[in-house]
Amino acid sequence: MFVGGMLSSSGDRFWKSGSFFVLEGFRALTEMTEVEDKVVVVTGGSSGLGEATAKLLAERGAKVMLGARREENLQRIVSDIKEDGGAAAYRVTDVTDRDQVENLVAGAVEEFGRVDVLVNNAGLMPLSPLDALKVDEWEQMVDVNIKGVLYGIAAVLPRMREQHDGQIINLSSVAGHVVPPNSAVYSGTKFAVWAISEGLRQEAGDEIRTTTISPGAVESELTSKITHEETARGTSALEDMAVDASAVARAIAYAIEQPKDVDTNEIILRPTAQAL
Ligand code: NDP
């Protein structure tokens, strides 16, 4: 364990500034919770941020359970992770169906014995002005971005209470803090994710950690679902400045690896060039 230039090892004791103290005590005070061996469920694990997160966490030794609808993608990602020596499995999951989300989490317990972290990442962003009345898309966003997150919480919370340990990480967005043009409904769902996470944090007590991640523009398939043509054309500037999905994966890994008594409640990260 790296403990800074002042320390040197002596059996299971350490020397610091003129005095010895016992390693166990030192560990209790400072040890990071490792990503290694944690069982992490990632919704929306079939592309973009979910895929990057699953791969990075698996590289660092986590056992990852991926859920999404596109089975071919899930198969490919799980097989990539296994080829690199990691542990991964998937369940085809539509997060708008509570039973399927429950099945995803049960799958993690079945395959890996428990669930330590849920990354509530599945989401979609078909931006449009309200006047376009894309009511089906509004409903989809509410169902996936809000209800999907709630179903995830419902699936893990009782288990985490029972284990006296756990972490729930919800993907909001910069659009969960500001309302860019044509983002009324999407922002509404991401403000809701922020509010749900904050409420969860207050109710969670001292054993369950909650984290809200709010990214700005990140490379993924997110903008490909925009069906309003003028809005789609307007996203090209954001796409040009978008950062790699690994930036979000690193933020998630950071939140997981903090000591158990440190809850990273929120991370907002934007491309340096992004103003709004
Ligand atoms: P992608 O479109 O690449 O990924 C979205 C993921 O959500 C896919 O894996 C998709 O899987 C999954 N998904 C969509 N609908 C469902 C559903 N009904 N059931 C299960 N899974 C579903 O975009 P991102 O990776 O960018 O998005 C991930 C999250 O990050 C979203 O919540 C998004 O709002 C958020 N975000 C992204 C930003 C960005 O700039 N990229 C910025 C801020 C936030 P499948 O289609 O296989 O079901």
GROMACS .gro file of C-alpha atoms and ligand atoms in nm:
model
  324
    1MET     CA    1   0.000   0.000   0.000
    2PHE     CA    2   0.132   0.347  -0.091
    3VAL     CA    3   0.135   0.559   0.219
    4GLY     CA    4   0.338   0.863   0.126
    5GLY     CA    5   0.707   0.945   0.142
    6MET     CA    6   0.715   0.974   0.522
    7LEU     CA    7   0.633   0.612   0.589
    8SER     CA    8   0.834   0.294   0.572
    9SER     CA    9   0.728  -0.058   0.653
   10SER     CA   10   0.854  -0.261   0.948
   11GLY     CA   11   0.673  -0.593   0.974
   12ASP     CA   12   0.312  -0.502   1.029
   13ARG     CA   13   0.404  -0.170   1.187
   14PHE     CA   14   0.486   0.162   1.023
   15TRP     CA   15   0.731   0.435   1.112
   16LYS     CA   16   0.603   0.788   1.084
   17SER     CA   17   0.753   1.110   1.217
   18GLY     CA   18   0.945   0.942   1.496
   19SER     CA   19   0.691   0.690   1.626
   20PHE     CA   20   0.561   0.346   1.538
   21PHE     CA   21   0.197   0.264   1.513
   22VAL     CA   22   0.016  -0.055   1.428
   23LEU     CA   23  -0.084  -0.119   1.068
   24GLU     CA   24  -0.439  -0.227   1.155
   25GLY     CA   25  -0.517   0.106   1.314
   26PHE     CA   26  -0.365   0.285   1.019
   27ARG     CA   27  -0.576   0.083   0.777
   28ALA     CA   28  -0.896   0.162   0.960
   29LEU     CA   29  -0.826   0.532   0.924
   30THR     CA   30  -0.709   0.558   0.567
   31GLU     CA   31  -0.770   0.256   0.351
   32MET     CA   32  -0.955   0.319   0.027
   33THR     CA   33  -1.238   0.081  -0.048
   34GLU     CA   34  -1.107  -0.114  -0.343
   35VAL     CA   35  -1.298  -0.156  -0.666
   36GLU     CA   36  -1.151  -0.507  -0.671
   37ASP     CA   37  -1.403  -0.785  -0.607
   38LYS     CA   38  -1.697  -0.547  -0.579
   39VAL     CA   39  -2.009  -0.667  -0.758
   40VAL     CA   40  -2.133  -0.382  -0.975
   41VAL     CA   41  -2.460  -0.379  -1.170
   42VAL     CA   42  -2.460  -0.137  -1.464
   43THR     CA   43  -2.787  -0.057  -1.643
   44GLY     CA   44  -2.754   0.066  -1.999
   45GLY     CA   45  -2.435  -0.136  -2.022
   46SER     CA   46  -2.464  -0.202  -2.397
   47SER     CA   47  -2.295   0.118  -2.521
   48GLY     CA   48  -2.150   0.457  -2.433
   49LEU     CA   49  -2.092   0.542  -2.068
   50GLY     CA   50  -2.224   0.210  -1.940
   51GLU     CA   51  -1.989   0.010  -2.161
   52ALA     CA   52  -1.689   0.227  -2.070
   53THR     CA   53  -1.772   0.203  -1.700
   54ALA     CA   54  -1.816  -0.173  -1.706
   55LYS     CA   55  -1.484  -0.218  -1.886
   56LEU     CA   56  -1.287   0.012  -1.656
   57LEU     CA   57  -1.432  -0.137  -1.337
   58ALA     CA   58  -1.372  -0.491  -1.464
   59GLU     CA   59  -1.012  -0.395  -1.547
   60ARG     CA   60  -0.977  -0.285  -1.183
   61GLY     CA   61  -1.109  -0.619  -1.060
   62ALA     CA   62  -1.483  -0.560  -1.014
   63LYS     CA   63  -1.735  -0.827  -1.113
   64VAL     CA   64  -1.977  -0.656  -1.344
   65MET     CA   65  -2.335  -0.744  -1.432
   66LEU     CA   66  -2.464  -0.560  -1.738
   67GLY     CA   67  -2.826  -0.492  -1.824
   68ALA     CA   68  -2.972  -0.345  -2.144
   69ARG     CA   69  -3.196  -0.452  -2.433
   70ARG     CA   70  -2.943  -0.516  -2.713
   71GLU     CA   71  -2.818  -0.866  -2.645
   72GLU     CA   72  -2.556  -0.869  -2.923
   73ASN     CA   73  -2.385  -0.567  -2.768
   74LEU     CA   74  -2.400  -0.719  -2.422
   75GLN     CA   75  -2.251  -1.044  -2.548
   76ARG     CA   76  -1.968  -0.861  -2.722
   77ILE     CA   77  -1.883  -0.647  -2.419
   78VAL     CA   78  -1.896  -0.939  -2.175
   79SER     CA   79  -1.674  -1.144  -2.402
   80ASP     CA   80  -1.425  -0.853  -2.439
   81ILE     CA   81  -1.407  -0.825  -2.060
   82LYS     CA   82  -1.358  -1.199  -2.013
   83GLU     CA   83  -1.088  -1.210  -2.281
   84ASP     CA   84  -0.902  -0.945  -2.082
   85GLY     CA   85  -0.925  -1.164  -1.770
   86GLY     CA   86  -1.221  -0.986  -1.607
   87ALA     CA   87  -1.546  -1.116  -1.461
   88ALA     CA   88  -1.871  -1.015  -1.629
   89ALA     CA   89  -2.219  -1.140  -1.707
   90TYR     CA   90  -2.535  -0.990  -1.849
   91ARG     CA   91  -2.912  -1.012  -1.836
   92VAL     CA   92  -3.120  -0.870  -2.120
   93THR     CA   93  -3.312  -0.597  -1.941
   94ASP     CA   94  -3.567  -0.334  -2.028
   95VAL     CA   95  -3.552  -0.095  -1.733
   96THR     CA   96  -3.910   0.017  -1.790
   97ASP     CA   97  -4.019  -0.325  -1.663
   98ARG     CA   98  -3.973  -0.356  -1.288
   99ASP     CA   99  -3.959  -0.737  -1.296
  100GLN     CA  100  -3.674  -0.728  -1.548
  101VAL     CA  101  -3.475  -0.488  -1.330
  102GLU     CA  102  -3.534  -0.715  -1.031
  103ASN     CA  103  -3.417  -1.009  -1.246
  104LEU     CA  104  -3.099  -0.819  -1.340
  105VAL     CA  105  -3.008  -0.758  -0.977
  106ALA     CA  106  -3.105  -1.113  -0.879
  107GLY     CA  107  -2.876  -1.226  -1.163
  108ALA     CA  108  -2.583  -1.041  -1.007
  109VAL     CA  109  -2.646  -1.217  -0.676
  110GLU     CA  110  -2.683  -1.552  -0.854
  111GLU     CA  111  -2.359  -1.511  -1.053
  112PHE     CA  112  -2.142  -1.325  -0.802
  113GLY     CA  113  -2.303  -1.369  -0.459
  114ARG     CA  114  -2.408  -1.011  -0.376
  115VAL     CA  115  -2.450  -0.660  -0.513
  116ASP     CA  116  -2.222  -0.386  -0.386
  117VAL     CA  117  -2.289  -0.107  -0.635
  118LEU     CA  118  -2.570  -0.018  -0.874
  119VAL     CA  119  -2.489   0.222  -1.157
  120ASN     CA  120  -2.829   0.350  -1.272
  121ASN     CA  121  -2.707   0.459  -1.614
  122ALA     CA  122  -2.971   0.359  -1.875
  123GLY     CA  123  -3.119   0.666  -2.035
  124LEU     CA  124  -3.218   0.837  -2.356
  125MET     CA  125  -3.224   1.195  -2.480
  126PRO     CA  126  -3.456   1.254  -2.778
  127LEU     CA  127  -3.446   1.635  -2.747
  128SER     CA  128  -3.714   1.847  -2.914
  129PRO     CA  129  -3.912   2.165  -2.856
  130LEU     CA  130  -4.238   2.112  -2.665
  131ASP     CA  131  -4.434   2.250  -2.963
  132ALA     CA  132  -4.329   1.945  -3.164
  133LEU     CA  133  -4.554   1.741  -2.931
  134LYS     CA  134  -4.336   1.431  -2.937
  135VAL     CA  135  -4.545   1.292  -2.655
  136ASP     CA  136  -4.434   0.931  -2.709
  137GLU     CA  137  -4.074   1.043  -2.660
  138TRP     CA  138  -4.167   1.236  -2.345
  139GLU     CA  139  -4.321   0.919  -2.209
  140GLN     CA  140  -4.017   0.709  -2.303
  141MET     CA  141  -3.788   0.952  -2.124
  142VAL     CA  142  -4.004   0.948  -1.812
  143ASP     CA  143  -4.023   0.567  -1.823
  144VAL     CA  144  -3.650   0.502  -1.878
  145ASN     CA  145  -3.478   0.801  -1.718
  146ILE     CA  146  -3.697   0.829  -1.407
  147LYS     CA  147  -3.893   0.509  -1.355
  148GLY     CA  148  -3.599   0.293  -1.461
  149VAL     CA  149  -3.385   0.461  -1.195
  150LEU     CA  150  -3.655   0.405  -0.932
  151TYR     CA  151  -3.689   0.037  -1.027
  152GLY     CA  152  -3.313   0.003  -0.988
  153ILE     CA  153  -3.329   0.156  -0.641
  154ALA     CA  154  -3.621  -0.071  -0.550
  155ALA     CA  155  -3.425  -0.377  -0.658
  156VAL     CA  156  -3.106  -0.304  -0.462
  157LEU     CA  157  -3.215  -0.109  -0.156
  158PRO     CA  158  -3.357  -0.399   0.050
  159ARG     CA  159  -3.050  -0.610  -0.033
  160MET     CA  160  -2.812  -0.332   0.064
  161ARG     CA  161  -3.003  -0.272   0.389
  162GLU     CA  162  -2.966  -0.643   0.466
  163GLN     CA  163  -2.591  -0.642   0.393
  164HIS     CA  164  -2.545  -0.311   0.582
  165ASP     CA  165  -2.345  -0.188   0.286
  166GLY     CA  166  -2.386  -0.063  -0.069
  167GLN     CA  167  -2.364   0.226  -0.312
  168ILE     CA  168  -2.618   0.360  -0.560
  169ILE     CA  169  -2.480   0.576  -0.841
  170ASN     CA  170  -2.732   0.762  -1.055
  171LEU     CA  171  -2.659   0.927  -1.389
  172SER     CA  172  -2.809   1.274  -1.404
  173SER     CA  173  -2.656   1.529  -1.643
  174VAL     CA  174  -2.544   1.888  -1.671
  175ALA     CA  175  -2.899   1.909  -1.813
  176GLY     CA  176  -3.011   1.811  -1.463
  177HIS     CA  177  -2.875   2.145  -1.339
  178VAL     CA  178  -2.953   2.380  -1.630
  179VAL     CA  179  -3.220   2.367  -1.904
  180PRO     CA  180  -3.061   2.400  -2.249
  181PRO     CA  181  -3.279   2.469  -2.555
  182ASN     CA  182  -3.517   2.186  -2.653
  183SER     CA  183  -3.438   2.004  -2.330
  184ALA     CA  184  -3.752   2.071  -2.122
  185VAL     CA  185  -3.853   1.708  -2.083
  186TYR     CA  186  -3.502   1.555  -2.081
  187SER     CA  187  -3.392   1.812  -1.823
  188GLY     CA  188  -3.711   1.742  -1.628
  189THR     CA  189  -3.612   1.376  -1.605
  190LYS     CA  190  -3.252   1.459  -1.509
  191PHE     CA  191  -3.361   1.716  -1.246
  192ALA     CA  192  -3.581   1.434  -1.114
  193VAL     CA  193  -3.283   1.198  -1.098
  194TRP     CA  194  -3.094   1.463  -0.902
  195ALA     CA  195  -3.387   1.507  -0.658
  196ILE     CA  196  -3.435   1.132  -0.614
  197SER     CA  197  -3.063   1.087  -0.546
  198GLU     CA  198  -3.060   1.369  -0.291
  199GLY     CA  199  -3.366   1.227  -0.116
  200LEU     CA  200  -3.208   0.884  -0.117
  201ARG     CA  201  -2.889   1.026   0.028
  202GLN     CA  202  -3.079   1.179   0.319
  203GLU     CA  203  -3.272   0.858   0.386
  204ALA     CA  204  -2.990   0.614   0.323
  205GLY     CA  205  -2.829   0.638   0.666
  206ASP     CA  206  -2.468   0.565   0.745
  207GLU     CA  207  -2.430   0.235   0.560
  208ILE     CA  208  -2.538   0.308   0.203
  209ARG     CA  209  -2.358   0.562  -0.015
  210THR     CA  210  -2.528   0.759  -0.294
  211THR     CA  211  -2.362   0.938  -0.582
  212THR     CA  212  -2.502   1.155  -0.860
  213ILE     CA  213  -2.287   1.188  -1.170
  214SER     CA  214  -2.373   1.481  -1.399
  215PRO     CA  215  -2.174   1.474  -1.722
  216GLY     CA  216  -2.167   1.734  -1.996
  217ALA     CA  217  -2.104   1.629  -2.355
  218VAL     CA  218  -1.957   1.279  -2.375
  219GLU     CA  219  -1.906   1.061  -2.682
  220SER     CA  220  -2.179   0.796  -2.704
  221GLU     CA  221  -2.487   0.704  -2.905
  222LEU     CA  222  -2.706   0.944  -2.706
  223THR     CA  223  -2.768   1.207  -2.975
  224SER     CA  224  -2.847   0.943  -3.239
  225LYS     CA  225  -3.195   0.904  -3.086
  226ILE     CA  226  -3.294   1.266  -3.160
  227THR     CA  227  -3.574   1.251  -3.419
  228HIS     CA  228  -3.645   1.627  -3.438
  229GLU     CA  229  -3.427   1.720  -3.735
  230GLU     CA  230  -3.353   2.081  -3.650
  231THR     CA  231  -3.261   1.986  -3.293
  232ALA     CA  232  -3.040   1.704  -3.419
  233ARG     CA  233  -2.852   1.946  -3.647
  234GLY     CA  234  -2.800   2.177  -3.348
  235THR     CA  235  -2.614   1.918  -3.145
  236SER     CA  236  -2.312   1.901  -3.376
  237ALA     CA  237  -2.117   2.162  -3.175
  238LEU     CA  238  -2.164   1.958  -2.859
  239GLU     CA  239  -2.060   1.642  -3.041
  240ASP     CA  240  -1.743   1.816  -3.160
  241MET     CA  241  -1.637   1.901  -2.806
  242ALA     CA  242  -1.753   1.574  -2.646
  243VAL     CA  243  -1.497   1.392  -2.431
  244ASP     CA  244  -1.434   1.020  -2.426
  245ALA     CA  245  -1.674   0.806  -2.220
  246SER     CA  246  -1.378   0.686  -2.013
  247ALA     CA  247  -1.387   1.028  -1.837
  248VAL     CA  248  -1.718   0.933  -1.678
  249ALA     CA  249  -1.599   0.580  -1.606
  250ARG     CA  250  -1.306   0.726  -1.410
  251ALA     CA  251  -1.539   0.952  -1.212
  252ILE     CA  252  -1.753   0.652  -1.121
  253ALA     CA  253  -1.447   0.449  -1.021
  254TYR     CA  254  -1.331   0.742  -0.803
  255ALA     CA  255  -1.665   0.751  -0.619
  256ILE     CA  256  -1.655   0.376  -0.559
  257GLU     CA  257  -1.298   0.360  -0.433
  258GLN     CA  258  -1.330   0.625  -0.159
  259PRO     CA  259  -1.315   0.502   0.200
  260LYS     CA  260  -1.646   0.367   0.324
  261ASP     CA  261  -1.710   0.670   0.544
  262VAL     CA  262  -1.667   0.907   0.248
  263ASP     CA  263  -1.970   0.948   0.025
  264THR     CA  264  -1.894   1.137  -0.296
  265ASN     CA  265  -2.242   1.281  -0.333
  266GLU     CA  266  -2.198   1.459  -0.663
  267ILE     CA  267  -1.965   1.490  -0.954
  268ILE     CA  268  -2.029   1.737  -1.238
  269LEU     CA  269  -1.788   1.703  -1.526
  270ARG     CA  270  -1.786   1.886  -1.856
  271PRO     CA  271  -1.551   1.905  -2.151
  272THR     CA  272  -1.324   2.199  -2.068
  273ALA     CA  273  -1.460   2.374  -2.376
  274GLN     CA  274  -1.828   2.340  -2.279
  275ALA     CA  275  -1.977   2.670  -2.160
  276LEU     CA  276  -2.340   2.583  -2.068
  277NDP     P1  277  -2.603   0.563  -2.513
  277NDP     O1  278  -2.720   0.588  -2.602
  277NDP     O2  279  -2.475   0.523  -2.575
  277NDP     O3  280  -2.641   0.457  -2.402
  277NDP     C1  281  -2.768   0.450  -2.346
  277NDP     C2  282  -2.781   0.318  -2.278
  277NDP     O4  283  -2.911   0.311  -2.216
  277NDP     C3  284  -2.771   0.202  -2.375
  277NDP     O5  285  -2.694   0.101  -2.318
  277NDP     C4  286  -2.914   0.156  -2.392
  277NDP     O6  287  -2.919   0.016  -2.413
  277NDP     C5  288  -2.970   0.188  -2.254
  277NDP     N1  289  -3.116   0.195  -2.256
  277NDP     C6  290  -3.196   0.281  -2.322
  277NDP     N2  291  -3.325   0.249  -2.302
  277NDP     C7  292  -3.325   0.138  -2.222
  277NDP     C8  293  -3.425   0.055  -2.167
  277NDP     N3  294  -3.555   0.078  -2.190
  277NDP     N4  295  -3.388  -0.048  -2.090
  277NDP     C9  296  -3.257  -0.074  -2.068
  277NDP     N5  297  -3.158   0.000  -2.116
  277NDP    C10  298  -3.192   0.105  -2.193
  277NDP     O7  299  -2.586   0.699  -2.429
  277NDP     P2  300  -2.493   0.735  -2.304
  277NDP     O8  301  -2.398   0.629  -2.276
  277NDP     O9  302  -2.446   0.872  -2.328
  277NDP    O10  303  -2.603   0.744  -2.188
  277NDP    C11  304  -2.587   0.685  -2.061
  277NDP    C12  305  -2.645   0.778  -1.956
  277NDP    O11  306  -2.566   0.895  -1.946
  277NDP    C13  307  -2.787   0.826  -1.985
  277NDP    O12  308  -2.863   0.823  -1.866
  277NDP    C14  309  -2.766   0.971  -2.029
  277NDP    O13  310  -2.878   1.051  -2.006
  277NDP    C15  311  -2.647   1.009  -1.943
  277NDP     N6  312  -2.571   1.124  -1.991
  277NDP    C16  313  -2.501   1.118  -2.108
  277NDP    C17  314  -2.432   1.229  -2.154
  277NDP    C18  315  -2.358   1.229  -2.284
  277NDP    O14  316  -2.317   1.336  -2.329
  277NDP     N7  317  -2.337   1.118  -2.349
  277NDP    C19  318  -2.431   1.354  -2.077
  277NDP    C20  319  -2.506   1.347  -1.955
  277NDP    C21  320  -2.572   1.237  -1.914
  277NDP     P3  321  -3.019  -0.064  -2.511
  277NDP    O15  322  -3.055   0.030  -2.621
  277NDP    O16  323  -2.937  -0.180  -2.554
  277NDP    O17  324  -3.134  -0.103  -2.424
   0.00000   0.00000   0.00000
